[in-house]
């Protein structure tokens, strides 16, 4: 279908700058995702987390996290891995 061809074309165009084009080199990466993100979506965050070998942390909100929620969750994650 046309939608799949478009996705494949866009992936090919962006491949040189894609994090998936090379091995992950970020130790202890944290991938935050928002339940209602309509820009990149949870599936993309999960794919990225899988690439880094970590779990995607999915929280409330949309593409632009509320700063207090995001930093609070990040603080919790850092403390739980310390």
N, CA, C and O atoms as a GROMACS GRO file, in nm:
protein
  328
    1UNK      N    1   0.082  -0.121   0.000
    1UNK     CA    2   0.000   0.000   0.000
    1UNK      C    3   0.086   0.127   0.000
    1UNK      O    4   0.205   0.123   0.032
    2UNK      N    5   0.025   0.235  -0.035
    2UNK     CA    6   0.094   0.363  -0.045
    2UNK      C    7   0.155   0.405   0.089
    2UNK      O    8   0.268   0.452   0.092
    3UNK      N    9   0.082   0.389   0.198
    3UNK     CA   10   0.133   0.430   0.329
    3UNK      C   11   0.263   0.357   0.364
    3UNK      O   12   0.355   0.418   0.417
    4UNK      N   13   0.270   0.229   0.335
    4UNK     CA   14   0.392   0.152   0.364
    4UNK      C   15   0.507   0.197   0.276
    4UNK      O   16   0.621   0.206   0.322
    5UNK      N   17   0.479   0.225   0.149
    5UNK     CA   18   0.584   0.274   0.060
    5UNK      C   19   0.637   0.408   0.109
    5UNK      O   20   0.758   0.434   0.103
    6UNK      N   21   0.548   0.494   0.156
    6UNK     CA   22   0.589   0.624   0.210
    6UNK      C   23   0.677   0.606   0.334
    6UNK      O   24   0.781   0.670   0.346
    7UNK      N   25   0.636   0.518   0.426
    7UNK     CA   26   0.717   0.491   0.545
    7UNK      C   27   0.855   0.438   0.507
    7UNK      O   28   0.956   0.482   0.561
    8UNK      N   29   0.857   0.344   0.413
    8UNK     CA   30   0.985   0.287   0.369
    8UNK      C   31   1.075   0.394   0.306
    8UNK      O   32   1.196   0.396   0.331
    9UNK      N   33   1.016   0.481   0.226
    9UNK     CA   34   1.093   0.589   0.162
    9UNK      C   35   1.148   0.685   0.266
    9UNK      O   36   1.265   0.723   0.260
   10UNK      N   37   1.064   0.724   0.361
   10UNK     CA   38   1.110   0.816   0.465
   10UNK      C   39   1.220   0.753   0.550
   10UNK      O   40   1.317   0.820   0.586
   11UNK      N   41   1.205   0.626   0.582
   11UNK     CA   42   1.310   0.559   0.660
   11UNK      C   43   1.441   0.557   0.583
   11UNK      O   44   1.547   0.578   0.642
   12UNK      N   45   1.435   0.532   0.453
   12UNK     CA   46   1.556   0.531   0.370
   12UNK      C   47   1.621   0.669   0.364
   12UNK      O   48   1.743   0.680   0.370
   13UNK      N   49   1.540   0.772   0.352
   13UNK     CA   50   1.591   0.909   0.344
   13UNK      C   51   1.659   0.950   0.475
   13UNK      O   52   1.765   1.012   0.474
   14UNK      N   53   1.597   0.915   0.587
   14UNK     CA   54   1.650   0.956   0.718
   14UNK      C   55   1.751   0.858   0.775
   14UNK      O   56   1.810   0.885   0.880
   15UNK      N   57   1.773   0.745   0.709
   15UNK     CA   58   1.861   0.642   0.762
   15UNK      C   59   2.000   0.694   0.802
   15UNK      O   60   2.050   0.653   0.906
   16UNK      N   61   2.065   0.781   0.723
   16UNK     CA   62   2.199   0.827   0.762
   16UNK      C   63   2.205   0.895   0.899
   16UNK      O   64   2.311   0.895   0.963
   17UNK      N   65   2.096   0.952   0.944
   17UNK     CA   66   2.096   1.019   1.075
   17UNK      C   67   2.011   0.944   1.178
   17UNK      O   68   1.984   0.996   1.286
   18UNK      N   69   1.970   0.825   1.144
   18UNK     CA   70   1.885   0.746   1.234
   18UNK      C   71   1.969   0.679   1.342
   18UNK      O   72   2.078   0.630   1.313
   19UNK      N   73   1.921   0.676   1.466
   19UNK     CA   74   1.993   0.603   1.570
   19UNK      C   75   1.996   0.453   1.543
   19UNK      O   76   2.077   0.381   1.601
   20UNK      N   77   1.908   0.405   1.456
   20UNK     CA   78   1.903   0.263   1.425
   20UNK      C   79   2.007   0.221   1.322
   20UNK      O   80   2.027   0.102   1.297
   21UNK      N   81   2.074   0.319   1.262
   21UNK     CA   82   2.172   0.290   1.157
   21UNK      C   83   2.306   0.241   1.213
   21UNK      O   84   2.392   0.196   1.138
   22UNK      N   85   2.322   0.248   1.342
   22UNK     CA   86   2.449   0.206   1.402
   22UNK      C   87   2.421   0.145   1.539
   22UNK      O   88   2.312   0.162   1.594
   23UNK      N   89   2.517   0.073   1.592
   23UNK     CA   90   2.496   0.012   1.725
   23UNK      C   91   2.474   0.120   1.832
   23UNK      O   92   2.528   0.230   1.824
   24UNK      N   93   2.395   0.085   1.930
   24UNK     CA   94   2.371   0.177   2.041
   24UNK      C   95   2.498   0.190   2.124
   24UNK      O   96   2.560   0.090   2.159
   25UNK      N   97   2.536   0.312   2.156
   25UNK     CA   98   2.657   0.336   2.236
   25UNK      C   99   2.629   0.423   2.358
   25UNK      O  100   2.720   0.484   2.414
   26UNK      N  101   2.506   0.428   2.398
   26UNK     CA  102   2.470   0.510   2.513
   26UNK      C  103   2.444   0.417   2.631
   26UNK      O  104   2.341   0.350   2.636
   27UNK      N  105   2.538   0.412   2.726
   27UNK     CA  106   2.515   0.325   2.842
   27UNK      C  107   2.404   0.382   2.930
   27UNK      O  108   2.395   0.503   2.949
   28UNK      N  109   2.323   0.295   2.983
   28UNK     CA  110   2.216   0.335   3.075
   28UNK      C  111   2.123   0.441   3.016
   28UNK      O  112   2.085   0.536   3.085
   29UNK      N  113   2.088   0.426   2.890
   29UNK     CA  114   1.997   0.521   2.825
   29UNK      C  115   1.861   0.518   2.894
   29UNK      O  116   1.820   0.414   2.948
   30UNK      N  117   1.792   0.629   2.894
   30UNK     CA  118   1.656   0.638   2.945
   30UNK      C  119   1.569   0.688   2.830
   30UNK      O  120   1.596   0.792   2.771
   31UNK      N  121   1.464   0.613   2.800
   31UNK     CA  122   1.372   0.652   2.695
   31UNK      C  123   1.237   0.678   2.760
   31UNK      O  124   1.174   0.587   2.814
   32UNK      N  125   1.194   0.803   2.756
   32UNK     CA  126   1.064   0.842   2.811
   32UNK      C  127   0.964   0.857   2.698
   32UNK      O  128   0.996   0.912   2.593
   33UNK      N  129   0.844   0.808   2.720
   33UNK     CA  130   0.738   0.820   2.620
   33UNK      C  131   0.611   0.867   2.689
   33UNK      O  132   0.593   0.846   2.809
   34UNK      N  133   0.524   0.929   2.613
   34UNK     CA  134   0.397   0.977   2.666
   34UNK      C  135   0.283   0.900   2.601
   34UNK      O  136   0.283   0.876   2.480
   35UNK      N  137   0.186   0.862   2.682
   35UNK     CA  138   0.074   0.781   2.636
   35UNK      C  139   0.001   0.841   2.516
   35UNK      O  140  -0.043   0.768   2.427
   36UNK      N  141  -0.012   0.973   2.513
   36UNK     CA  142  -0.091   1.038   2.408
   36UNK      C  143  -0.007   1.112   2.305
   36UNK      O  144  -0.056   1.204   2.239
   37UNK      N  145   0.118   1.073   2.290
   37UNK     CA  146   0.206   1.137   2.193
   37UNK      C  147   0.159   1.101   2.053
   37UNK      O  148   0.161   0.984   2.014
   38UNK      N  149   0.117   1.200   1.977
   38UNK     CA  150   0.071   1.178   1.841
   38UNK      C  151   0.177   1.219   1.739
   38UNK      O  152   0.153   1.212   1.618
   39UNK      N  153   0.294   1.263   1.787
   39UNK     CA  154   0.401   1.303   1.696
   39UNK      C  155   0.494   1.185   1.669
   39UNK      O  156   0.511   1.144   1.554
   40UNK      N  157   0.553   1.131   1.773
   40UNK     CA  158   0.642   1.015   1.755
   40UNK      C  159   0.577   0.886   1.802
   40UNK      O  160   0.606   0.780   1.747
   41UNK      N  161   0.493   0.892   1.898
   41UNK     CA  162   0.418   0.775   1.942
   41UNK      C  163   0.495   0.680   2.032
   41UNK      O  164   0.618   0.677   2.032
   42UNK      N  165   0.420   0.605   2.107
   42UNK     CA  166   0.478   0.509   2.201
   42UNK      C  167   0.554   0.399   2.127
   42UNK      O  168   0.660   0.355   2.172
   43UNK      N  169   0.501   0.354   2.014
   43UNK     CA  170   0.568   0.246   1.938
   43UNK      C  171   0.710   0.286   1.899
   43UNK      O  172   0.801   0.203   1.905
   44UNK      N  173   0.729   0.410   1.860
   44UNK     CA  174   0.864   0.457   1.822
   44UNK      C  175   0.955   0.459   1.945
   44UNK      O  176   1.072   0.424   1.935
   45UNK      N  177   0.902   0.501   2.060
   45UNK     CA  178   0.981   0.502   2.182
   45UNK      C  179   1.021   0.360   2.222
   45UNK      O  180   1.134   0.336   2.264
   46UNK      N  181   0.928   0.267   2.209
   46UNK     CA  182   0.957   0.127   2.242
   46UNK      C  183   1.064   0.072   2.147
   46UNK      O  184   1.155   0.001   2.190
   47UNK      N  185   1.053   0.105   2.020
   47UNK     CA  186   1.154   0.061   1.922
   47UNK      C  187   1.292   0.116   1.958
   47UNK      O  188   1.392   0.043   1.952
   48UNK      N  189   1.297   0.243   1.995
   48UNK     CA  190   1.424   0.305   2.034
   48UNK      C  191   1.478   0.242   2.162
   48UNK      O  192   1.598   0.215   2.172
   49UNK      N  193   1.391   0.220   2.260
   49UNK     CA  194   1.433   0.156   2.384
   49UNK      C  195   1.489   0.016   2.358
   49UNK      O  196   1.591  -0.022   2.415
   50UNK      N  197   1.422  -0.058   2.272
   50UNK     CA  198   1.472  -0.192   2.236
   50UNK      C  199   1.611  -0.184   2.174
   50UNK      O  200   1.698  -0.266   2.203
   51UNK      N  201   1.631  -0.084   2.091
   51UNK     CA  202   1.762  -0.066   2.027
   51UNK      C  203   1.870  -0.040   2.132
   51UNK      O  204   1.982  -0.089   2.120
   52UNK      N  205   1.836   0.037   2.235
   52UNK     CA  206   1.931   0.068   2.341
   52UNK      C  207   1.939  -0.041   2.447
   52UNK      O  208   2.023  -0.035   2.537
   53UNK      N  209   1.850  -0.140   2.438
   53UNK     CA  210   1.851  -0.248   2.536
   53UNK      C  211   1.795  -0.208   2.670
   53UNK      O  212   1.836  -0.260   2.774
   54UNK      N  213   1.701  -0.113   2.669
   54UNK     CA  214   1.638  -0.068   2.794
   54UNK      C  215   1.487  -0.074   2.779
   54UNK      O  216   1.434  -0.104   2.672
   55UNK      N  217   1.419  -0.048   2.888
   55UNK     CA  218   1.272  -0.047   2.889
   55UNK      C  219   1.224   0.096   2.865
   55UNK      O  220   1.277   0.190   2.925
   56UNK      N  221   1.126   0.114   2.779
   56UNK     CA  222   1.067   0.247   2.759
   56UNK      C  223   0.978   0.280   2.879
   56UNK      O  224   0.890   0.202   2.915
   57UNK      N  225   1.001   0.394   2.938
   57UNK     CA  226   0.920   0.441   3.050
   57UNK      C  227   0.806   0.523   2.992
   57UNK      O  228   0.829   0.630   2.935
   58UNK      N  229   0.685   0.476   3.008
   58UNK     CA  230   0.569   0.541   2.947
   58UNK      C  231   0.487   0.607   3.056
   58UNK      O  232   0.446   0.542   3.153
   59UNK      N  233   0.462   0.736   3.040
   59UNK     CA  234   0.387   0.811   3.140
   59UNK      C  235   0.274   0.890   3.078
   59UNK      O  236   0.248   0.881   2.958
   60UNK      N  237   0.208   0.968   3.160
   60UNK     CA  238   0.095   1.047   3.111
   60UNK      C  239   0.143   1.164   3.026
   60UNK      O  240   0.258   1.205   3.034
   61UNK      N  241   0.054   1.216   2.947
   61UNK     CA  242   0.085   1.336   2.870
   61UNK      C  243   0.087   1.312   2.721
   61UNK      O  244   0.037   1.211   2.671
   62UNK      N  245   0.147   1.409   2.652
   62UNK     CA  246   0.156   1.402   2.507
   62UNK      C  247   0.299   1.431   2.465
   62UNK      O  248   0.391   1.413   2.544
   63UNK      N  249   0.320   1.476   2.342
   63UNK     CA  250   0.456   1.493   2.290
   63UNK      C  251   0.540   1.586   2.377
   63UNK      O  252   0.659   1.562   2.396
   64UNK      N  253   0.480   1.690   2.429
   64UNK     CA  254   0.552   1.781   2.518
   64UNK      C  255   0.513   1.748   2.661
   64UNK      O  256   0.405   1.784   2.708
   65UNK      N  257   0.603   1.678   2.730
   65UNK     CA  258   0.578   1.643   2.869
   65UNK      C  259   0.564   1.769   2.953
   65UNK      O  260   0.625   1.872   2.924
   66UNK      N  261   0.484   1.760   3.055
   66UNK     CA  262   0.485   1.867   3.154
   66UNK      C  263   0.617   1.853   3.229
   66UNK      O  264   0.650   1.744   3.276
   67UNK      N  265   0.690   1.959   3.240
   67UNK     CA  266   0.825   1.957   3.295
   67UNK      C  267   0.831   1.889   3.432
   67UNK      O  268   0.920   1.807   3.455
   68UNK      N  269   0.740   1.920   3.522
   68UNK     CA  270   0.745   1.861   3.655
   68UNK      C  271   0.724   1.709   3.650
   68UNK      O  272   0.790   1.635   3.723
   69UNK      N  273   0.634   1.664   3.565
   69UNK     CA  274   0.609   1.520   3.554
   69UNK      C  275   0.731   1.450   3.498
   69UNK      O  276   0.774   1.347   3.551
   70UNK      N  277   0.787   1.504   3.390
   70UNK     CA  278   0.901   1.440   3.324
   70UNK      C  279   1.022   1.436   3.416
   70UNK      O  280   1.084   1.330   3.430
   71UNK      N  281   1.057   1.546   3.479
   71UNK     CA  282   1.175   1.549   3.564
   71UNK      C  283   1.155   1.466   3.690
   71UNK      O  284   1.249   1.402   3.738
   72UNK      N  285   1.034   1.465   3.743
   72UNK     CA  286   1.006   1.383   3.860
   72UNK      C  287   1.025   1.236   3.826
   72UNK      O  288   1.086   1.161   3.902
   73UNK      N  289   0.973   1.194   3.711
   73UNK     CA  290   0.987   1.053   3.669
   73UNK      C  291   1.133   1.020   3.641
   73UNK      O  292   1.179   0.912   3.676
   74UNK      N  293   1.205   1.111   3.579
   74UNK     CA  294   1.346   1.088   3.552
   74UNK      C  295   1.425   1.076   3.681
   74UNK      O  296   1.512   0.990   3.692
   75UNK      N  297   1.395   1.161   3.779
   75UNK     CA  298   1.460   1.151   3.910
   75UNK      C  299   1.436   1.014   3.973
   75UNK      O  300   1.528   0.953   4.028
   76UNK      N  301   1.311   0.964   3.964
   76UNK     CA  302   1.279   0.833   4.018
   76UNK      C  303   1.360   0.723   3.949
   76UNK      O  304   1.412   0.632   4.014
   77UNK      N  305   1.371   0.733   3.818
   77UNK     CA  306   1.446   0.632   3.742
   77UNK      C  307   1.594   0.632   3.779
   77UNK      O  308   1.654   0.527   3.798
   78UNK      N  309   1.650   0.752   3.791
   78UNK     CA  310   1.792   0.762   3.826
   78UNK      C  311   1.815   0.703   3.964
   78UNK      O  312   1.910   0.627   3.984
   79UNK      N  313   1.729   0.736   4.059
   79UNK     CA  314   1.746   0.684   4.194
   79UNK      C  315   1.730   0.532   4.199
   79UNK      O  316   1.800   0.465   4.275
   80UNK      N  317   1.639   0.478   4.120
   80UNK     CA  318   1.616   0.333   4.122
   80UNK      C  319   1.732   0.256   4.059
   80UNK      O  320   1.747   0.136   4.083
   81UNK      N  321   1.814   0.324   3.977
   81UNK     CA  322   1.929   0.257   3.913
   81UNK      C  323   2.061   0.288   3.984
   81UNK      O  324   2.167   0.245   3.940
   82UNK      N  325   2.053   0.362   4.093
   82UNK     CA  326   2.176   0.398   4.166
   82UNK      C  327   2.212   0.296   4.269
   82UNK      O  328   2.312   0.311   4.339
   0.00000   0.00000   0.00000
